[in-house]
Amino acid sequence: MRHLISAGELSRDDALVILDTAEELARVSDRSIKKLPTLRGRTVVNLFYEDSTRTRISFEAAAKRLSADVINFSAKGSSVSKGESLKDTALTLEAMGADAVVIRHGASGAPHRLATWVHGSVVNAGDGTHEHPTQALLDAYSMRRRLGRLEGLKVAVVGDVLHSRVARSNVLLLHTLGAEVTLVAPPTLLPVSVETWPCQVSYDLDAVLPKSDVVMMLRVQLERMNASYFPSAREYSRRYGLDRDRFARLHDDAIVMHPGPMNRGMEISAEVADSPRSTIVEQVGNGVTVRMAVLYLLLGGSEPAIGGTA
Ligand code: NCD
């Protein structure tokens, strides 16, 4: 594997190697000295054209814990605002010797194009409304850690599927790993192509909740909405929000997830978000470990993943 662009291109074995490597690396994160020498001398560039908190910091922490040199590039304040194209930016990074480029871009397909221009590995950190494979990997990892398995798990992915790269990547990966996904959304927030996705679809959250082992709430992506997709925030919450009453319909071992950032009070109530059965904060921590595994496996660290501390 040279690049990680789509969750759909991962075989079951590829995905399990990533999750198992992350599991090994998690042991390092428990040590007081978290750094490994594995990617010493390698350069990882974080190329972020869209805003991000978790994902960007997480890739930076992951690369640094493996001792790689990290260059953070954000479009704001760079020559991108002077109109420099993605291709010219990519060639600049190439000249600086990037071994891996982690890219977040507003255009679906940008990482795919980038991979044709650079020699290093390309990691998709979110492209438009298309994919976000490392989010799906960290979600699967978080589910496996909490519930002990992925095979046969019933996962409800709820909300703004239309604008969500997290939903698409999760459906593809979870299907590969043997979980059963049901997307729950108002018809206006489902993409037309959803019929071809390997999952079920429902418009009725209350019917799906009692059967679910995992409920993954998606953010309503107001910044990508140029029209009205539902009558009002209140109405959306009433039908598709996870509040205390709905939470009570879940079975006792079920968990609640959200990729962040949350609209508290809209798709999820503060009480549910902060409950012990929510994995939202854990997902962030697991994100670092899973991204360490991805970078390690793509860059083929010359030393074993766990060798000692730097
Ligand atoms: C998601 C994203 O950017 O796609 N967030 C994330 O990476 N943690 C989801 C979102 O923005 O709602």
PDB file of C-alpha atoms and ligand atoms in Angstrom:
ATOM      1  CA  MET A   1       0.000   0.000   0.000  1.00  0.00           C
ATOM      2  CA  ARG A   2       1.541   3.318  -1.024  1.00  0.00           C
ATOM      3  CA  HIS A   3      -1.312   5.765  -0.475  1.00  0.00           C
ATOM      4  CA  LEU A   4      -4.436   5.858   1.672  1.00  0.00           C
ATOM      5  CA  ILE A   5      -7.082   7.662  -0.329  1.00  0.00           C
ATOM      6  CA  SER A   6     -10.274   5.657   0.111  1.00  0.00           C
ATOM      7  CA  ALA A   7     -11.495   3.327   2.840  1.00  0.00           C
ATOM      8  CA  GLY A   8     -12.950   1.240   0.019  1.00  0.00           C
ATOM      9  CA  GLU A   9      -9.528   0.287  -1.308  1.00  0.00           C
ATOM     10  CA  LEU A  10      -8.578  -1.457   1.940  1.00  0.00           C
ATOM     11  CA  SER A  11      -8.961  -5.224   2.003  1.00  0.00           C
ATOM     12  CA  ARG A  12     -10.058  -6.862   5.241  1.00  0.00           C
ATOM     13  CA  ASP A  13      -6.447  -7.912   5.864  1.00  0.00           C
ATOM     14  CA  ASP A  14      -5.066  -4.400   5.181  1.00  0.00           C
ATOM     15  CA  ALA A  15      -7.573  -2.895   7.592  1.00  0.00           C
ATOM     16  CA  LEU A  16      -6.867  -5.464  10.296  1.00  0.00           C
ATOM     17  CA  VAL A  17      -3.100  -4.932   9.990  1.00  0.00           C
ATOM     18  CA  ILE A  18      -3.669  -1.206  10.581  1.00  0.00           C
ATOM     19  CA  LEU A  19      -5.932  -1.817  13.597  1.00  0.00           C
ATOM     20  CA  ASP A  20      -3.556  -4.405  15.083  1.00  0.00           C
ATOM     21  CA  THR A  21      -0.520  -2.154  14.562  1.00  0.00           C
ATOM     22  CA  ALA A  22      -2.428   0.644  16.281  1.00  0.00           C
ATOM     23  CA  GLU A  23      -3.140  -1.708  19.166  1.00  0.00           C
ATOM     24  CA  GLU A  24       0.613  -2.345  19.536  1.00  0.00           C
ATOM     25  CA  LEU A  25       1.396   1.348  19.319  1.00  0.00           C
ATOM     26  CA  ALA A  26      -1.226   2.138  21.955  1.00  0.00           C
ATOM     27  CA  ARG A  27       1.083   0.565  24.486  1.00  0.00           C
ATOM     28  CA  VAL A  28       3.631   3.285  23.720  1.00  0.00           C
ATOM     29  CA  SER A  29       1.069   5.987  24.333  1.00  0.00           C
ATOM     30  CA  ASP A  30       0.720   4.646  27.872  1.00  0.00           C
ATOM     31  CA  ARG A  31       4.416   5.227  28.558  1.00  0.00           C
ATOM     32  CA  SER A  32       5.616   8.500  30.014  1.00  0.00           C
ATOM     33  CA  ILE A  33       8.013   8.935  27.051  1.00  0.00           C
ATOM     34  CA  LYS A  34       5.814   8.563  24.018  1.00  0.00           C
ATOM     35  CA  LYS A  35       8.377   8.917  21.252  1.00  0.00           C
ATOM     36  CA  LEU A  36       9.638   6.141  18.973  1.00  0.00           C
ATOM     37  CA  PRO A  37      12.602   6.492  16.572  1.00  0.00           C
ATOM     38  CA  THR A  38      10.806   4.676  13.753  1.00  0.00           C
ATOM     39  CA  LEU A  39      10.439   7.492  11.195  1.00  0.00           C
ATOM     40  CA  ARG A  40      13.574   9.438  12.061  1.00  0.00           C
ATOM     41  CA  GLY A  41      14.783  11.392   9.021  1.00  0.00           C
ATOM     42  CA  ARG A  42      11.431  11.148   7.227  1.00  0.00           C
ATOM     43  CA  THR A  43       9.358  14.217   6.409  1.00  0.00           C
ATOM     44  CA  VAL A  44       5.588  14.374   6.708  1.00  0.00           C
ATOM     45  CA  VAL A  45       3.775  17.407   5.290  1.00  0.00           C
ATOM     46  CA  ASN A  46       0.319  18.319   6.557  1.00  0.00           C
ATOM     47  CA  LEU A  47      -1.354  20.134   3.671  1.00  0.00           C
ATOM     48  CA  PHE A  48      -4.618  21.600   4.934  1.00  0.00           C
ATOM     49  CA  TYR A  49      -6.848  23.590   2.599  1.00  0.00           C
ATOM     50  CA  GLU A  50      -9.876  23.253   4.866  1.00  0.00           C
ATOM     51  CA  ASP A  51     -10.287  24.033   8.532  1.00  0.00           C
ATOM     52  CA  SER A  52      -9.558  21.289  10.989  1.00  0.00           C
ATOM     53  CA  THR A  53      -8.824  20.918  14.670  1.00  0.00           C
ATOM     54  CA  ARG A  54      -8.697  17.226  15.545  1.00  0.00           C
ATOM     55  CA  THR A  55      -7.453  15.755  12.309  1.00  0.00           C
ATOM     56  CA  ARG A  56      -4.571  18.170  11.779  1.00  0.00           C
ATOM     57  CA  ILE A  57      -3.324  18.032  15.358  1.00  0.00           C
ATOM     58  CA  SER A  58      -3.744  14.289  15.391  1.00  0.00           C
ATOM     59  CA  PHE A  59      -1.599  13.740  12.272  1.00  0.00           C
ATOM     60  CA  GLU A  60       1.003  16.117  13.672  1.00  0.00           C
ATOM     61  CA  ALA A  61       1.130  14.299  17.008  1.00  0.00           C
ATOM     62  CA  ALA A  62       1.252  10.921  15.242  1.00  0.00           C
ATOM     63  CA  ALA A  63       4.159  11.912  12.980  1.00  0.00           C
ATOM     64  CA  LYS A  64       6.089  13.482  15.866  1.00  0.00           C
ATOM     65  CA  ARG A  65       5.656  10.456  18.103  1.00  0.00           C
ATOM     66  CA  LEU A  66       7.319   8.440  15.366  1.00  0.00           C
ATOM     67  CA  SER A  67      10.165  11.039  15.207  1.00  0.00           C
ATOM     68  CA  ALA A  68       9.364  12.243  11.682  1.00  0.00           C
ATOM     69  CA  ASP A  69      10.012  15.869  10.733  1.00  0.00           C
ATOM     70  CA  VAL A  70       6.669  17.609  10.329  1.00  0.00           C
ATOM     71  CA  ILE A  71       5.877  20.555   8.084  1.00  0.00           C
ATOM     72  CA  ASN A  72       2.466  22.121   8.631  1.00  0.00           C
ATOM     73  CA  PHE A  73       1.042  23.964   5.690  1.00  0.00           C
ATOM     74  CA  SER A  74      -2.307  25.673   5.790  1.00  0.00           C
ATOM     75  CA  ALA A  75      -3.768  27.348   2.741  1.00  0.00           C
ATOM     76  CA  LYS A  76      -4.579  30.487   4.690  1.00  0.00           C
ATOM     77  CA  GLY A  77      -1.515  32.698   4.728  1.00  0.00           C
ATOM     78  CA  SER A  78       0.273  30.736   1.981  1.00  0.00           C
ATOM     79  CA  SER A  79       0.708  31.429  -1.734  1.00  0.00           C
ATOM     80  CA  VAL A  80      -2.567  29.572  -2.268  1.00  0.00           C
ATOM     81  CA  SER A  81      -4.222  32.887  -1.489  1.00  0.00           C
ATOM     82  CA  LYS A  82      -2.167  34.311  -4.382  1.00  0.00           C
ATOM     83  CA  GLY A  83      -3.786  31.723  -6.637  1.00  0.00           C
ATOM     84  CA  GLU A  84      -1.105  29.030  -6.647  1.00  0.00           C
ATOM     85  CA  SER A  85      -2.532  25.760  -7.911  1.00  0.00           C
ATOM     86  CA  LEU A  86      -2.553  22.480  -6.018  1.00  0.00           C
ATOM     87  CA  LYS A  87      -0.152  21.087  -8.601  1.00  0.00           C
ATOM     88  CA  ASP A  88       2.440  23.831  -8.127  1.00  0.00           C
ATOM     89  CA  THR A  89       2.117  23.540  -4.362  1.00  0.00           C
ATOM     90  CA  ALA A  90       2.606  19.779  -4.658  1.00  0.00           C
ATOM     91  CA  LEU A  91       5.741  20.206  -6.777  1.00  0.00           C
ATOM     92  CA  THR A  92       7.129  22.609  -4.176  1.00  0.00           C
ATOM     93  CA  LEU A  93       6.587  20.046  -1.435  1.00  0.00           C
ATOM     94  CA  GLU A  94       8.132  17.387  -3.613  1.00  0.00           C
ATOM     95  CA  ALA A  95      11.246  19.547  -4.064  1.00  0.00           C
ATOM     96  CA  MET A  96      11.482  19.803  -0.297  1.00  0.00           C
ATOM     97  CA  GLY A  97      11.587  16.035  -0.016  1.00  0.00           C
ATOM     98  CA  ALA A  98       8.222  15.140   1.492  1.00  0.00           C
ATOM     99  CA  ASP A  99       7.974  11.394   2.157  1.00  0.00           C
ATOM    100  CA  ALA A 100       4.269  11.662   2.928  1.00  0.00           C
ATOM    101  CA  VAL A 101       1.685  14.339   2.256  1.00  0.00           C
ATOM    102  CA  VAL A 102      -1.424  14.377   4.416  1.00  0.00           C
ATOM    103  CA  ILE A 103      -4.034  16.409   2.569  1.00  0.00           C
ATOM    104  CA  ARG A 104      -7.388  17.908   3.498  1.00  0.00           C
ATOM    105  CA  HIS A 105      -9.105  19.667   0.625  1.00  0.00           C
ATOM    106  CA  GLY A 106     -12.568  21.020  -0.168  1.00  0.00           C
ATOM    107  CA  ALA A 107     -12.631  19.286  -3.550  1.00  0.00           C
ATOM    108  CA  SER A 108     -13.580  15.614  -3.683  1.00  0.00           C
ATOM    109  CA  GLY A 109     -10.813  13.808  -5.571  1.00  0.00           C
ATOM    110  CA  ALA A 110      -7.978  16.238  -4.702  1.00  0.00           C
ATOM    111  CA  PRO A 111      -5.864  13.553  -2.918  1.00  0.00           C
ATOM    112  CA  HIS A 112      -6.237  11.286  -5.928  1.00  0.00           C
ATOM    113  CA  ARG A 113      -4.891  14.007  -8.226  1.00  0.00           C
ATOM    114  CA  LEU A 114      -2.098  14.820  -5.809  1.00  0.00           C
ATOM    115  CA  ALA A 115      -0.966  11.185  -5.860  1.00  0.00           C
ATOM    116  CA  THR A 116      -0.280  11.491  -9.588  1.00  0.00           C
ATOM    117  CA  TRP A 117       2.076  14.437  -9.014  1.00  0.00           C
ATOM    118  CA  VAL A 118       4.214  13.432  -6.046  1.00  0.00           C
ATOM    119  CA  HIS A 119       6.481  10.486  -5.361  1.00  0.00           C
ATOM    120  CA  GLY A 120       5.720  10.251  -1.666  1.00  0.00           C
ATOM    121  CA  SER A 121       2.699   8.656  -0.012  1.00  0.00           C
ATOM    122  CA  VAL A 122      -0.569  10.560  -0.020  1.00  0.00           C
ATOM    123  CA  VAL A 123      -2.961  10.269   2.907  1.00  0.00           C
ATOM    124  CA  ASN A 124      -6.481  11.598   2.504  1.00  0.00           C
ATOM    125  CA  ALA A 125      -7.440  13.575   5.610  1.00  0.00           C
ATOM    126  CA  GLY A 126     -10.853  14.490   4.180  1.00  0.00           C
ATOM    127  CA  ASP A 127     -11.706  15.507   0.600  1.00  0.00           C
ATOM    128  CA  GLY A 128     -14.892  17.509   0.152  1.00  0.00           C
ATOM    129  CA  THR A 129     -17.927  15.332   0.776  1.00  0.00           C
ATOM    130  CA  HIS A 130     -16.106  12.244  -0.476  1.00  0.00           C
ATOM    131  CA  GLU A 131     -13.928  10.316   2.004  1.00  0.00           C
ATOM    132  CA  HIS A 132     -12.076  10.440   5.290  1.00  0.00           C
ATOM    133  CA  PRO A 133     -10.462   7.007   5.601  1.00  0.00           C
ATOM    134  CA  THR A 134      -8.409   7.566   8.772  1.00  0.00           C
ATOM    135  CA  GLN A 135     -11.572   8.713  10.572  1.00  0.00           C
ATOM    136  CA  ALA A 136     -13.258   5.438   9.602  1.00  0.00           C
ATOM    137  CA  LEU A 137     -10.209   3.500  10.809  1.00  0.00           C
ATOM    138  CA  LEU A 138     -10.158   5.267  14.159  1.00  0.00           C
ATOM    139  CA  ASP A 139     -13.897   4.731  14.492  1.00  0.00           C
ATOM    140  CA  ALA A 140     -13.564   1.006  13.795  1.00  0.00           C
ATOM    141  CA  TYR A 141     -10.654   0.841  16.220  1.00  0.00           C
ATOM    142  CA  SER A 142     -12.710   2.629  18.901  1.00  0.00           C
ATOM    143  CA  MET A 143     -15.638   0.236  18.391  1.00  0.00           C
ATOM    144  CA  ARG A 144     -13.401  -2.821  18.605  1.00  0.00           C
ATOM    145  CA  ARG A 145     -11.757  -1.536  21.780  1.00  0.00           C
ATOM    146  CA  ARG A 146     -15.070  -0.857  23.507  1.00  0.00           C
ATOM    147  CA  LEU A 147     -17.132  -3.774  22.235  1.00  0.00           C
ATOM    148  CA  GLY A 148     -14.444  -6.372  21.532  1.00  0.00           C
ATOM    149  CA  ARG A 149     -15.436  -7.130  17.931  1.00  0.00           C
ATOM    150  CA  LEU A 150     -16.541  -5.660  14.622  1.00  0.00           C
ATOM    151  CA  GLU A 151     -17.977  -8.728  12.897  1.00  0.00           C
ATOM    152  CA  GLY A 152     -21.771  -8.654  13.169  1.00  0.00           C
ATOM    153  CA  LEU A 153     -21.926  -5.298  14.997  1.00  0.00           C
ATOM    154  CA  LYS A 154     -25.008  -3.249  14.193  1.00  0.00           C
ATOM    155  CA  VAL A 155     -23.987   0.348  13.548  1.00  0.00           C
ATOM    156  CA  ALA A 156     -26.419   3.222  12.972  1.00  0.00           C
ATOM    157  CA  VAL A 157     -24.900   6.280  11.270  1.00  0.00           C
ATOM    158  CA  VAL A 158     -27.286   9.164  11.806  1.00  0.00           C
ATOM    159  CA  GLY A 159     -27.759  12.611  10.316  1.00  0.00           C
ATOM    160  CA  ASP A 160     -26.227  14.648   7.526  1.00  0.00           C
ATOM    161  CA  VAL A 161     -25.005  11.782   5.361  1.00  0.00           C
ATOM    162  CA  LEU A 162     -25.232  13.937   2.235  1.00  0.00           C
ATOM    163  CA  HIS A 163     -22.295  16.149   3.224  1.00  0.00           C
ATOM    164  CA  SER A 164     -20.401  13.559   5.235  1.00  0.00           C
ATOM    165  CA  ARG A 165     -17.145  12.022   4.092  1.00  0.00           C
ATOM    166  CA  VAL A 166     -17.089  10.278   7.470  1.00  0.00           C
ATOM    167  CA  ALA A 167     -20.301   8.388   6.660  1.00  0.00           C
ATOM    168  CA  ARG A 168     -19.104   7.132   3.279  1.00  0.00           C
ATOM    169  CA  SER A 169     -15.720   5.979   4.587  1.00  0.00           C
ATOM    170  CA  ASN A 170     -17.353   4.273   7.569  1.00  0.00           C
ATOM    171  CA  VAL A 171     -19.887   2.423   5.431  1.00  0.00           C
ATOM    172  CA  LEU A 172     -17.152   1.117   3.143  1.00  0.00           C
ATOM    173  CA  LEU A 173     -14.768   0.084   5.904  1.00  0.00           C
ATOM    174  CA  LEU A 174     -17.352  -1.380   8.281  1.00  0.00           C
ATOM    175  CA  HIS A 175     -18.819  -3.431   5.452  1.00  0.00           C
ATOM    176  CA  THR A 176     -15.359  -4.825   4.699  1.00  0.00           C
ATOM    177  CA  LEU A 177     -14.928  -5.677   8.382  1.00  0.00           C
ATOM    178  CA  GLY A 178     -18.249  -7.504   8.643  1.00  0.00           C
ATOM    179  CA  ALA A 179     -20.349  -4.951  10.543  1.00  0.00           C
ATOM    180  CA  GLU A 180     -23.883  -4.057   9.435  1.00  0.00           C
ATOM    181  CA  VAL A 181     -24.480  -0.366   8.877  1.00  0.00           C
ATOM    182  CA  THR A 182     -27.844   1.403   8.752  1.00  0.00           C
ATOM    183  CA  LEU A 183     -27.850   5.029   7.634  1.00  0.00           C
ATOM    184  CA  VAL A 184     -30.575   7.088   9.281  1.00  0.00           C
ATOM    185  CA  ALA A 185     -31.382  10.511   7.847  1.00  0.00           C
ATOM    186  CA  PRO A 186     -34.148  12.614   6.395  1.00  0.00           C
ATOM    187  CA  PRO A 187     -34.481  11.871   2.659  1.00  0.00           C
ATOM    188  CA  THR A 188     -33.116  15.348   1.845  1.00  0.00           C
ATOM    189  CA  LEU A 189     -29.826  14.538   3.606  1.00  0.00           C
ATOM    190  CA  LEU A 190     -29.086  11.294   1.772  1.00  0.00           C
ATOM    191  CA  PRO A 191     -27.069  11.251  -1.468  1.00  0.00           C
ATOM    192  CA  VAL A 192     -28.782   9.811  -4.533  1.00  0.00           C
ATOM    193  CA  SER A 193     -26.008   7.243  -4.860  1.00  0.00           C
ATOM    194  CA  VAL A 194     -26.811   5.742  -1.450  1.00  0.00           C
ATOM    195  CA  GLU A 195     -28.688   2.867  -3.125  1.00  0.00           C
ATOM    196  CA  THR A 196     -25.362   1.519  -4.308  1.00  0.00           C
ATOM    197  CA  TRP A 197     -23.698   1.688  -0.880  1.00  0.00           C
ATOM    198  CA  PRO A 198     -23.305  -1.582   1.047  1.00  0.00           C
ATOM    199  CA  CYS A 199     -25.735  -0.679   3.846  1.00  0.00           C
ATOM    200  CA  GLN A 200     -29.382  -0.307   4.858  1.00  0.00           C
ATOM    201  CA  VAL A 201     -31.221   3.003   4.902  1.00  0.00           C
ATOM    202  CA  SER A 202     -33.953   4.164   7.283  1.00  0.00           C
ATOM    203  CA  TYR A 203     -35.772   7.447   7.931  1.00  0.00           C
ATOM    204  CA  ASP A 204     -36.904   6.353  11.381  1.00  0.00           C
ATOM    205  CA  LEU A 205     -34.357   6.789  14.169  1.00  0.00           C
ATOM    206  CA  ASP A 206     -36.635   5.448  16.903  1.00  0.00           C
ATOM    207  CA  ALA A 207     -37.075   2.172  15.059  1.00  0.00           C
ATOM    208  CA  VAL A 208     -33.330   1.692  14.539  1.00  0.00           C
ATOM    209  CA  LEU A 209     -32.031   2.643  18.008  1.00  0.00           C
ATOM    210  CA  PRO A 210     -33.090  -0.428  20.040  1.00  0.00           C
ATOM    211  CA  LYS A 211     -31.333  -2.751  17.558  1.00  0.00           C
ATOM    212  CA  SER A 212     -28.061  -0.821  17.440  1.00  0.00           C
ATOM    213  CA  ASP A 213     -24.766  -1.618  19.170  1.00  0.00           C
ATOM    214  CA  VAL A 214     -23.226   1.645  18.001  1.00  0.00           C
ATOM    215  CA  VAL A 215     -24.925   4.948  17.236  1.00  0.00           C
ATOM    216  CA  MET A 216     -22.691   7.324  15.324  1.00  0.00           C
ATOM    217  CA  MET A 217     -24.090  10.840  15.175  1.00  0.00           C
ATOM    218  CA  LEU A 218     -22.954  13.086  12.319  1.00  0.00           C
ATOM    219  CA  ARG A 219     -22.576  16.835  12.456  1.00  0.00           C
ATOM    220  CA  VAL A 220     -25.125  18.852  10.513  1.00  0.00           C
ATOM    221  CA  GLN A 221     -22.702  20.575   8.107  1.00  0.00           C
ATOM    222  CA  LEU A 222     -24.317  23.986   7.851  1.00  0.00           C
ATOM    223  CA  GLU A 223     -21.273  25.417   6.049  1.00  0.00           C
ATOM    224  CA  ARG A 224     -21.862  23.071   3.100  1.00  0.00           C
ATOM    225  CA  MET A 225     -25.571  23.863   2.859  1.00  0.00           C
ATOM    226  CA  ASN A 226     -26.615  26.437   0.290  1.00  0.00           C
ATOM    227  CA  ALA A 227     -30.285  25.572   0.515  1.00  0.00           C
ATOM    228  CA  SER A 228     -32.725  24.505   3.160  1.00  0.00           C
ATOM    229  CA  TYR A 229     -32.559  20.752   3.822  1.00  0.00           C
ATOM    230  CA  PHE A 230     -34.923  20.670   6.802  1.00  0.00           C
ATOM    231  CA  PRO A 231     -37.613  23.005   8.179  1.00  0.00           C
ATOM    232  CA  SER A 232     -35.723  24.246  11.259  1.00  0.00           C
ATOM    233  CA  ALA A 233     -32.973  23.239  13.677  1.00  0.00           C
ATOM    234  CA  ARG A 234     -35.644  22.450  16.235  1.00  0.00           C
ATOM    235  CA  GLU A 235     -37.510  20.175  13.885  1.00  0.00           C
ATOM    236  CA  TYR A 236     -34.283  18.437  12.887  1.00  0.00           C
ATOM    237  CA  SER A 237     -33.412  17.830  16.536  1.00  0.00           C
ATOM    238  CA  ARG A 238     -36.862  16.543  17.299  1.00  0.00           C
ATOM    239  CA  ARG A 239     -36.695  13.881  14.588  1.00  0.00           C
ATOM    240  CA  TYR A 240     -33.006  13.080  14.289  1.00  0.00           C
ATOM    241  CA  GLY A 241     -31.303  14.367  17.429  1.00  0.00           C
ATOM    242  CA  LEU A 242     -29.982  12.017  20.108  1.00  0.00           C
ATOM    243  CA  ASP A 243     -31.374  13.319  23.374  1.00  0.00           C
ATOM    244  CA  ARG A 244     -31.893  11.716  26.771  1.00  0.00           C
ATOM    245  CA  ASP A 245     -35.177  10.021  25.867  1.00  0.00           C
ATOM    246  CA  ARG A 246     -33.816   8.440  22.749  1.00  0.00           C
ATOM    247  CA  PHE A 247     -30.617   7.458  24.513  1.00  0.00           C
ATOM    248  CA  ALA A 248     -32.759   5.541  27.021  1.00  0.00           C
ATOM    249  CA  ARG A 249     -33.986   3.320  24.165  1.00  0.00           C
ATOM    250  CA  LEU A 250     -30.510   1.957  23.485  1.00  0.00           C
ATOM    251  CA  HIS A 251     -29.553  -1.382  24.959  1.00  0.00           C
ATOM    252  CA  ASP A 252     -27.228  -1.293  27.976  1.00  0.00           C
ATOM    253  CA  ASP A 253     -23.963  -2.008  26.160  1.00  0.00           C
ATOM    254  CA  ALA A 254     -24.542   0.266  23.188  1.00  0.00           C
ATOM    255  CA  ILE A 255     -22.112   3.144  22.633  1.00  0.00           C
ATOM    256  CA  VAL A 256     -22.512   6.624  21.171  1.00  0.00           C
ATOM    257  CA  MET A 257     -19.942   8.118  18.790  1.00  0.00           C
ATOM    258  CA  HIS A 258     -19.420  11.449  17.011  1.00  0.00           C
ATOM    259  CA  PRO A 259     -16.413  12.432  14.875  1.00  0.00           C
ATOM    260  CA  GLY A 260     -16.502  16.031  16.137  1.00  0.00           C
ATOM    261  CA  PRO A 261     -16.908  18.924  15.996  1.00  0.00           C
ATOM    262  CA  MET A 262     -20.349  18.635  17.597  1.00  0.00           C
ATOM    263  CA  ASN A 263     -23.326  20.942  17.417  1.00  0.00           C
ATOM    264  CA  ARG A 264     -24.360  20.306  21.014  1.00  0.00           C
ATOM    265  CA  GLY A 265     -28.091  20.580  21.351  1.00  0.00           C
ATOM    266  CA  MET A 266     -28.701  19.896  17.681  1.00  0.00           C
ATOM    267  CA  GLU A 267     -27.690  16.381  16.584  1.00  0.00           C
ATOM    268  CA  ILE A 268     -26.693  15.370  20.114  1.00  0.00           C
ATOM    269  CA  SER A 269     -27.591  16.677  23.563  1.00  0.00           C
ATOM    270  CA  ALA A 270     -24.801  17.712  25.922  1.00  0.00           C
ATOM    271  CA  GLU A 271     -25.908  15.091  28.419  1.00  0.00           C
ATOM    272  CA  VAL A 272     -25.562  12.251  25.911  1.00  0.00           C
ATOM    273  CA  ALA A 273     -22.271  13.593  24.536  1.00  0.00           C
ATOM    274  CA  ASP A 274     -20.754  13.604  28.024  1.00  0.00           C
ATOM    275  CA  SER A 275     -22.151  10.262  29.184  1.00  0.00           C
ATOM    276  CA  PRO A 276     -19.785   7.365  30.014  1.00  0.00           C
ATOM    277  CA  ARG A 277     -21.184   5.466  27.049  1.00  0.00           C
ATOM    278  CA  SER A 278     -20.050   8.172  24.667  1.00  0.00           C
ATOM    279  CA  THR A 279     -16.644   7.486  23.060  1.00  0.00           C
ATOM    280  CA  ILE A 280     -16.221  10.992  21.671  1.00  0.00           C
ATOM    281  CA  VAL A 281     -13.103  11.934  23.634  1.00  0.00           C
ATOM    282  CA  GLU A 282     -11.665   8.418  23.312  1.00  0.00           C
ATOM    283  CA  GLN A 283     -12.049   8.672  19.524  1.00  0.00           C
ATOM    284  CA  VAL A 284      -9.679  11.653  19.532  1.00  0.00           C
ATOM    285  CA  GLY A 285      -7.020   9.786  21.504  1.00  0.00           C
ATOM    286  CA  ASN A 286      -7.427   6.706  19.340  1.00  0.00           C
ATOM    287  CA  GLY A 287      -7.032   8.912  16.272  1.00  0.00           C
ATOM    288  CA  VAL A 288      -3.392   9.578  17.126  1.00  0.00           C
ATOM    289  CA  THR A 289      -2.605   5.894  17.538  1.00  0.00           C
ATOM    290  CA  VAL A 290      -4.374   4.859  14.350  1.00  0.00           C
ATOM    291  CA  ARG A 291      -2.628   7.607  12.353  1.00  0.00           C
ATOM    292  CA  MET A 292       0.712   6.495  13.774  1.00  0.00           C
ATOM    293  CA  ALA A 293      -0.067   3.013  12.453  1.00  0.00           C
ATOM    294  CA  VAL A 294      -1.011   4.378   9.021  1.00  0.00           C
ATOM    295  CA  LEU A 295       2.135   6.513   8.709  1.00  0.00           C
ATOM    296  CA  TYR A 296       4.312   3.688   9.958  1.00  0.00           C
ATOM    297  CA  LEU A 297       2.866   1.184   7.495  1.00  0.00           C
ATOM    298  CA  LEU A 298       2.911   3.569   4.508  1.00  0.00           C
ATOM    299  CA  LEU A 299       6.412   4.844   5.094  1.00  0.00           C
ATOM    300  CA  GLY A 300       7.672   1.353   5.851  1.00  0.00           C
ATOM    301  CA  GLY A 301       9.658   2.429   8.875  1.00  0.00           C
ATOM    302  CA  SER A 302      13.066   0.789   8.737  1.00  0.00           C
ATOM    303  CA  GLU A 303      12.827  -0.248  12.362  1.00  0.00           C
ATOM    304  CA  PRO A 304      10.102  -2.350  13.962  1.00  0.00           C
ATOM    305  CA  ALA A 305       7.048  -0.344  15.056  1.00  0.00           C
ATOM    306  CA  ILE A 306       8.046  -0.838  18.658  1.00  0.00           C
ATOM    307  CA  GLY A 307      11.786  -0.745  19.119  1.00  0.00           C
ATOM    308  CA  GLY A 308      12.452   1.303  22.213  1.00  0.00           C
ATOM    309  CA  THR A 309      12.286   4.971  22.977  1.00  0.00           C
ATOM    310  CA  ALA A 310      14.203   7.695  21.154  1.00  0.00           C
TER     311      ALA A 310
HETATM  312  C1  NCD B   1     -15.220  15.466  10.252  1.00  0.00           C
HETATM  313  C2  NCD B   1     -14.702  16.030   8.940  1.00  0.00           C
HETATM  314  O1  NCD B   1     -13.992  17.007   8.905  1.00  0.00           O
HETATM  315  O2  NCD B   1     -15.032  15.390   7.955  1.00  0.00           O
HETATM  316  N1  NCD B   1     -14.503  15.831  11.372  1.00  0.00           N
HETATM  317  C3  NCD B   1     -13.317  15.236  11.666  1.00  0.00           C
HETATM  318  O3  NCD B   1     -12.467  14.993  10.835  1.00  0.00           O
HETATM  319  N2  NCD B   1     -13.110  14.871  12.945  1.00  0.00           N
HETATM  320  C4  NCD B   1     -16.679  15.619  10.383  1.00  0.00           C
HETATM  321  C5  NCD B   1     -17.264  16.995  10.401  1.00  0.00           C
HETATM  322  O4  NCD B   1     -16.652  17.993  10.039  1.00  0.00           O
HETATM  323  O5  NCD B   1     -18.430  17.068  10.790  1.00  0.00           O
END
